[in-house]
mmCIF file of C-alpha atoms in Angstrom:
data_model
loop_
_atom_site.group_PDB
_atom_site.id
_atom_site.type_symbol
_atom_site.label_atom_id
_atom_site.label_comp_id
_atom_site.label_asym_id
_atom_site.label_seq_id
_atom_site.Cartn_x
_atom_site.Cartn_y
_atom_site.Cartn_z
ATOM 1 C CA UNK I 1 18.576 20.020 -13.377
ATOM 2 C CA UNK I 2 22.146 20.129 -14.800
ATOM 3 C CA UNK I 3 24.122 17.197 -16.394
ATOM 4 C CA UNK I 4 27.376 16.992 -16.155
ATOM 5 C CA UNK I 5 28.912 14.339 -18.817
ATOM 6 C CA UNK I 6 31.763 12.778 -17.959
ATOM 7 C CA UNK I 7 33.286 12.654 -21.817
ATOM 8 C CA UNK I 8 32.854 16.202 -21.760
ATOM 9 C CA UNK I 9 35.326 16.600 -18.682
ATOM 10 C CA UNK I 10 38.954 17.529 -18.734
ATOM 11 C CA UNK I 11 41.360 14.994 -17.466
ATOM 12 C CA UNK I 12 43.933 15.406 -15.104
ATOM 13 C CA UNK I 13 47.164 13.022 -15.086
ATOM 14 C CA UNK I 14 48.801 11.913 -11.385
ATOM 15 C CA UNK I 15 52.321 13.245 -11.037
ATOM 16 C CA UNK I 16 53.101 9.799 -10.142
ATOM 17 C CA UNK I 17 51.890 8.455 -13.513
ATOM 18 C CA UNK I 18 49.449 5.908 -12.094
ATOM 19 C CA UNK I 19 46.663 6.789 -13.555
ATOM 20 C CA UNK I 20 44.346 10.032 -14.053
ATOM 21 C CA UNK I 21 41.204 11.993 -12.610
ATOM 22 C CA UNK I 22 38.242 13.342 -13.959
ATOM 23 C CA UNK I 23 36.392 15.854 -11.508
ATOM 24 C CA UNK I 24 32.538 15.940 -11.996
ATOM 25 C CA UNK I 25 32.218 18.433 -9.542
ATOM 26 C CA UNK I 26 33.726 20.161 -6.556
ATOM 27 C CA UNK I 27 33.232 22.861 -3.968
ATOM 28 C CA UNK I 28 34.653 25.384 -4.100
ATOM 29 C CA UNK I 29 34.498 25.255 -7.692
ATOM 30 C CA UNK I 30 38.275 26.559 -8.482
ATOM 31 C CA UNK I 31 39.709 25.623 -5.336
ATOM 32 C CA UNK I 32 43.258 23.744 -5.170
ATOM 33 C CA UNK I 33 42.966 20.015 -4.386
ATOM 34 C CA UNK I 34 43.795 20.327 -0.909
ATOM 35 C CA UNK I 35 41.499 23.238 -0.222
ATOM 36 C CA UNK I 36 38.320 21.723 -1.085
ATOM 37 C CA UNK I 37 35.054 20.771 0.987
ATOM 38 C CA UNK I 38 33.818 18.574 -1.158
ATOM 39 C CA UNK I 39 34.386 16.872 -4.493
ATOM 40 C CA UNK I 40 33.246 14.112 -6.883
ATOM 41 C CA UNK I 41 35.319 12.553 -9.287
ATOM 42 C CA UNK I 42 36.190 9.313 -11.539
ATOM 43 C CA UNK I 43 39.748 8.038 -11.450
ATOM 44 C CA UNK I 44 41.473 6.010 -13.675
ATOM 45 C CA UNK I 45 43.976 3.872 -11.714
ATOM 46 C CA UNK I 46 46.770 1.492 -13.781
ATOM 47 C CA UNK I 47 48.161 -1.441 -12.251
ATOM 48 C CA UNK I 48 48.390 -0.942 -8.144
ATOM 49 C CA UNK I 49 48.562 2.171 -6.435
ATOM 50 C CA UNK I 50 49.084 4.043 -3.201
ATOM 51 C CA UNK I 51 46.580 7.019 -2.402
ATOM 52 C CA UNK I 52 47.773 10.389 -1.940
ATOM 53 C CA UNK I 53 46.655 11.445 2.106
ATOM 54 C CA UNK I 54 44.135 14.111 2.402
ATOM 55 C CA UNK I 55 44.432 15.153 6.294
ATOM 56 C CA UNK I 56 40.553 16.518 7.161
ATOM 57 C CA UNK I 57 39.048 14.759 4.803
ATOM 58 C CA UNK I 58 36.628 11.659 4.656
ATOM 59 C CA UNK I 59 36.574 9.676 1.387
ATOM 60 C CA UNK I 60 34.058 7.030 -0.325
ATOM 61 C CA UNK I 61 35.950 4.796 -3.116
ATOM 62 C CA UNK I 62 33.353 3.159 -5.603
ATOM 63 C CA UNK I 63 34.677 0.447 -8.282
ATOM 64 C CA UNK I 64 32.789 0.893 -11.323
ATOM 65 C CA UNK I 65 34.280 -1.431 -13.670
ATOM 66 C CA UNK I 66 36.211 -4.212 -12.051
ATOM 67 C CA UNK I 67 36.862 -5.966 -8.520
ATOM 68 C CA UNK I 68 39.520 -4.401 -6.548
ATOM 69 C CA UNK I 69 41.368 -5.025 -3.436
ATOM 70 C CA UNK I 70 41.557 -2.091 -1.172
ATOM 71 C CA UNK I 71 44.075 -2.052 1.878
ATOM 72 C CA UNK I 72 43.383 1.076 4.494
ATOM 73 C CA UNK I 73 46.210 0.815 7.169
ATOM 74 C CA UNK I 74 46.265 -2.735 8.259
ATOM 75 C CA UNK I 75 42.559 -3.891 6.750
ATOM 76 C CA UNK I 76 42.331 -5.646 3.653
ATOM 77 C CA UNK I 77 38.760 -5.027 1.692
ATOM 78 C CA UNK I 78 37.855 -7.173 -1.598
ATOM 79 C CA UNK I 79 35.367 -4.798 -3.500
ATOM 80 C CA UNK I 80 33.242 -5.883 -6.295
ATOM 81 C CA UNK I 81 31.859 -3.068 -8.596
ATOM 82 C CA UNK I 82 29.379 -0.496 -7.043
ATOM 83 C CA UNK I 83 29.934 -1.347 -3.361
ATOM 84 C CA UNK I 84 30.960 1.871 -1.004
ATOM 85 C CA UNK I 85 33.969 1.708 0.922
ATOM 86 C CA UNK I 86 34.548 4.593 3.297
ATOM 87 C CA UNK I 87 37.833 5.773 5.226
ATOM 88 C CA UNK I 88 39.816 8.952 6.203
ATOM 89 C CA UNK I 89 41.358 10.614 3.963
ATOM 90 C CA UNK I 90 44.335 10.780 6.490
ATOM 91 C CA UNK I 91 44.690 6.473 6.470
ATOM 92 C CA UNK I 92 47.759 4.745 4.260
ATOM 93 C CA UNK I 93 45.530 3.544 1.357
ATOM 94 C CA UNK I 94 46.830 0.968 -1.439
ATOM 95 C CA UNK I 95 45.087 -0.663 -4.095
ATOM 96 C CA UNK I 96 45.382 -4.238 -6.059
ATOM 97 C CA UNK I 97 43.598 -5.202 -9.071
ATOM 98 C CA UNK I 98 43.081 -8.123 -11.402
ATOM 99 C CA UNK I 99 42.853 -6.088 -14.197
ATOM 100 C CA UNK I 100 45.692 -3.806 -15.478
ATOM 101 C CA UNK I 101 43.034 -0.439 -15.621
ATOM 102 C CA UNK I 102 40.034 -0.202 -13.505
ATOM 103 C CA UNK I 103 37.718 2.919 -13.365
ATOM 104 C CA UNK I 104 36.535 4.214 -9.472
ATOM 105 C CA UNK I 105 34.417 6.796 -8.475
ATOM 106 C CA UNK I 106 35.933 8.884 -5.500
ATOM 107 C CA UNK I 107 34.130 11.280 -2.944
ATOM 108 C CA UNK I 108 35.875 13.313 -0.217
ATOM 109 C CA UNK I 109 34.431 16.030 2.133
ATOM 110 C CA UNK I 110 35.067 17.722 4.897
ATOM 111 C CA UNK I 111 33.039 16.255 7.428
ATOM 112 C CA UNK I 112 33.417 18.815 10.148
ATOM 113 C CA UNK I 113 31.755 21.238 8.034
ATOM 114 C CA UNK I 114 28.927 19.052 6.037
ATOM 115 C CA UNK I 115 27.113 16.096 6.516
ATOM 116 C CA UNK I 116 27.459 13.353 3.670
ATOM 117 C CA UNK I 117 24.915 10.955 2.995
ATOM 118 C CA UNK I 118 24.947 8.159 -0.418
ATOM 119 C CA UNK I 119 22.041 6.156 -1.225
ATOM 120 C CA UNK I 120 22.314 3.287 -3.798
ATOM 121 C CA UNK I 121 19.368 2.594 -5.775
ATOM 122 C CA UNK I 122 19.132 -0.068 -8.798
ATOM 123 C CA UNK I 123 16.490 0.815 -11.364
ATOM 124 C CA UNK I 124 14.835 -1.491 -13.895
ATOM 125 C CA UNK I 125 14.607 -0.711 -17.961
ATOM 126 C CA UNK I 126 11.286 1.990 -17.730
ATOM 127 C CA UNK I 127 11.987 2.884 -14.473
ATOM 128 C CA UNK I 128 11.541 6.454 -13.744
ATOM 129 C CA UNK I 129 14.362 8.333 -11.368
ATOM 130 C CA UNK I 130 12.345 10.694 -9.918
ATOM 131 C CA UNK I 131 9.949 8.473 -7.677
ATOM 132 C CA UNK I 132 12.946 6.410 -6.012
ATOM 133 C CA UNK I 133 14.473 9.440 -4.913
ATOM 134 C CA UNK I 134 14.261 11.682 -1.666
ATOM 135 C CA UNK I 135 14.775 15.329 -1.930
ATOM 136 C CA UNK I 136 17.901 16.588 -0.368
ATOM 137 C CA UNK I 137 15.478 18.994 1.833
ATOM 138 C CA UNK I 138 12.670 21.152 1.954
ATOM 139 C CA UNK I 139 13.867 24.246 1.831
ATOM 140 C CA UNK I 140 11.950 27.317 -0.188
ATOM 141 C CA UNK I 141 12.598 28.593 -3.284
ATOM 142 C CA UNK I 142 15.387 31.251 -2.953
ATOM 143 C CA UNK I 143 16.857 29.597 0.288
ATOM 144 C CA UNK I 144 19.822 27.610 -1.465
ATOM 145 C CA UNK I 145 23.219 27.332 0.450
ATOM 146 C CA UNK I 146 26.416 27.476 -1.314
ATOM 147 C CA UNK I 147 27.680 24.553 -0.979
ATOM 148 C CA UNK I 148 25.236 22.188 -0.619
ATOM 149 C CA UNK I 149 24.543 19.497 -3.300
ATOM 150 C CA UNK I 150 21.475 17.176 -4.096
ATOM 151 C CA UNK I 151 22.873 14.840 -7.179
ATOM 152 C CA UNK I 152 23.342 11.542 -8.472
ATOM 153 C CA UNK I 153 26.336 9.423 -10.097
ATOM 154 C CA UNK I 154 25.407 6.748 -12.998
ATOM 155 C CA UNK I 155 27.598 4.135 -11.981
ATOM 156 C CA UNK I 156 26.381 2.008 -15.005
ATOM 157 C CA UNK I 157 23.497 1.944 -17.460
ATOM 158 C CA UNK I 158 21.698 4.694 -19.043
ATOM 159 C CA UNK I 159 19.144 7.432 -18.384
ATOM 160 C CA UNK I 160 17.251 9.149 -21.018
ATOM 161 C CA UNK I 161 14.851 12.270 -20.775
ATOM 162 C CA UNK I 162 13.938 15.617 -22.588
ATOM 163 C CA UNK I 163 17.827 16.781 -21.841
ATOM 164 C CA UNK I 164 19.171 13.504 -23.864
ATOM 165 C CA UNK I 165 20.810 10.466 -23.198
ATOM 166 C CA UNK I 166 23.142 10.428 -19.689
ATOM 167 C CA UNK I 167 25.865 7.667 -19.850
ATOM 168 C CA UNK I 168 27.469 6.104 -17.124
ATOM 169 C CA UNK I 169 30.000 7.964 -14.722
ATOM 170 C CA UNK I 170 28.002 11.138 -15.835
ATOM 171 C CA UNK I 171 26.374 13.400 -12.646
ATOM 172 C CA UNK I 172 22.883 14.678 -12.649
ATOM 173 C CA UNK I 173 21.950 17.392 -10.348
ATOM 174 C CA UNK I 174 18.497 17.778 -8.566
ATOM 175 C CA UNK I 175 17.752 14.243 -9.703
ATOM 176 C CA UNK I 176 14.071 14.378 -8.372
ATOM 177 C CA UNK I 177 13.011 17.263 -10.692
ATOM 178 C CA UNK I 178 13.721 15.104 -13.609
ATOM 179 C CA UNK I 179 12.110 13.297 -15.872
ATOM 180 C CA UNK I 180 15.061 10.770 -16.400
ATOM 181 C CA UNK I 181 14.227 6.888 -16.723
ATOM 182 C CA UNK I 182 16.354 3.554 -17.048
ATOM 183 C CA UNK I 183 16.667 2.326 -20.481
ATOM 184 C CA UNK I 184 18.581 -0.592 -19.072
ATOM 185 C CA UNK I 185 19.207 -2.230 -15.448
ATOM 186 C CA UNK I 186 21.018 1.030 -14.241
ATOM 187 C CA UNK I 187 22.716 1.321 -10.906
ATOM 188 C CA UNK I 188 23.038 4.907 -9.349
ATOM 189 C CA UNK I 189 24.254 6.388 -6.421
ATOM 190 C CA UNK I 190 22.214 9.295 -4.907
ATOM 191 C CA UNK I 191 24.433 11.905 -3.122
ATOM 192 C CA UNK I 192 23.015 14.041 -0.372
ATOM 193 C CA UNK I 193 25.750 17.294 0.838
ATOM 194 C CA UNK I 194 24.117 19.471 3.342
ATOM 195 C CA UNK I 195 26.092 21.752 5.965
ATOM 196 C CA UNK I 196 26.718 20.475 8.953
ATOM 197 C CA UNK I 197 24.333 21.375 12.251
ATOM 198 C CA UNK I 198 25.499 23.930 13.595
ATOM 199 C CA UNK I 199 29.084 23.459 12.034
ATOM 200 C CA UNK I 200 29.592 20.848 14.335
ATOM 201 C CA UNK I 201 31.960 17.838 13.073
ATOM 202 C CA UNK I 202 29.238 15.169 11.390
ATOM 203 C CA UNK I 203 29.755 11.223 11.237
ATOM 204 C CA UNK I 204 29.542 10.068 7.490
ATOM 205 C CA UNK I 205 26.267 8.092 6.143
ATOM 206 C CA UNK I 206 26.443 5.291 3.581
ATOM 207 C CA UNK I 207 23.766 2.827 2.551
#
């Protein structure tokens, strides 16, 4: 298990001044933004904003703090916190929000290369994390595949265990092997990223 704490990561300002991004984890680790296979990040959006386009990528957007209006092409969506919206990275996307500043989880992936699955869970105080989650795969030890990921993002609430406290917007790898438990009502998003079968395009899944 590896904990990536939001507050310890580098903040990157947007070139248009509309916000900034904290990358939690990506593959390849040092790839340029246009060359990533997948990336999980938290963005702070200031005021209304237009998204950059990323052709060849699928995207998932999760409000973390406040309701936000997201327009994808001609479709208008009103998202409460923790709802998941998926769209094509080539789409024209803009946001409108009631609060001046919001934080949002952004996930992007090349779904011609990987299969992305998202599962949202709510934990009650004292509830252990591991029993609620399904492992990424049953691969034997030593048969790891670079670019695959079994991780969990804390959307709100707190987790605690032998590795200490895990605050909101942090990421935990291999969460099914952890001793973490919720210390308050806690929403989490379990992220499965596996290699697409035979390298064929794979449709995104969310729950």
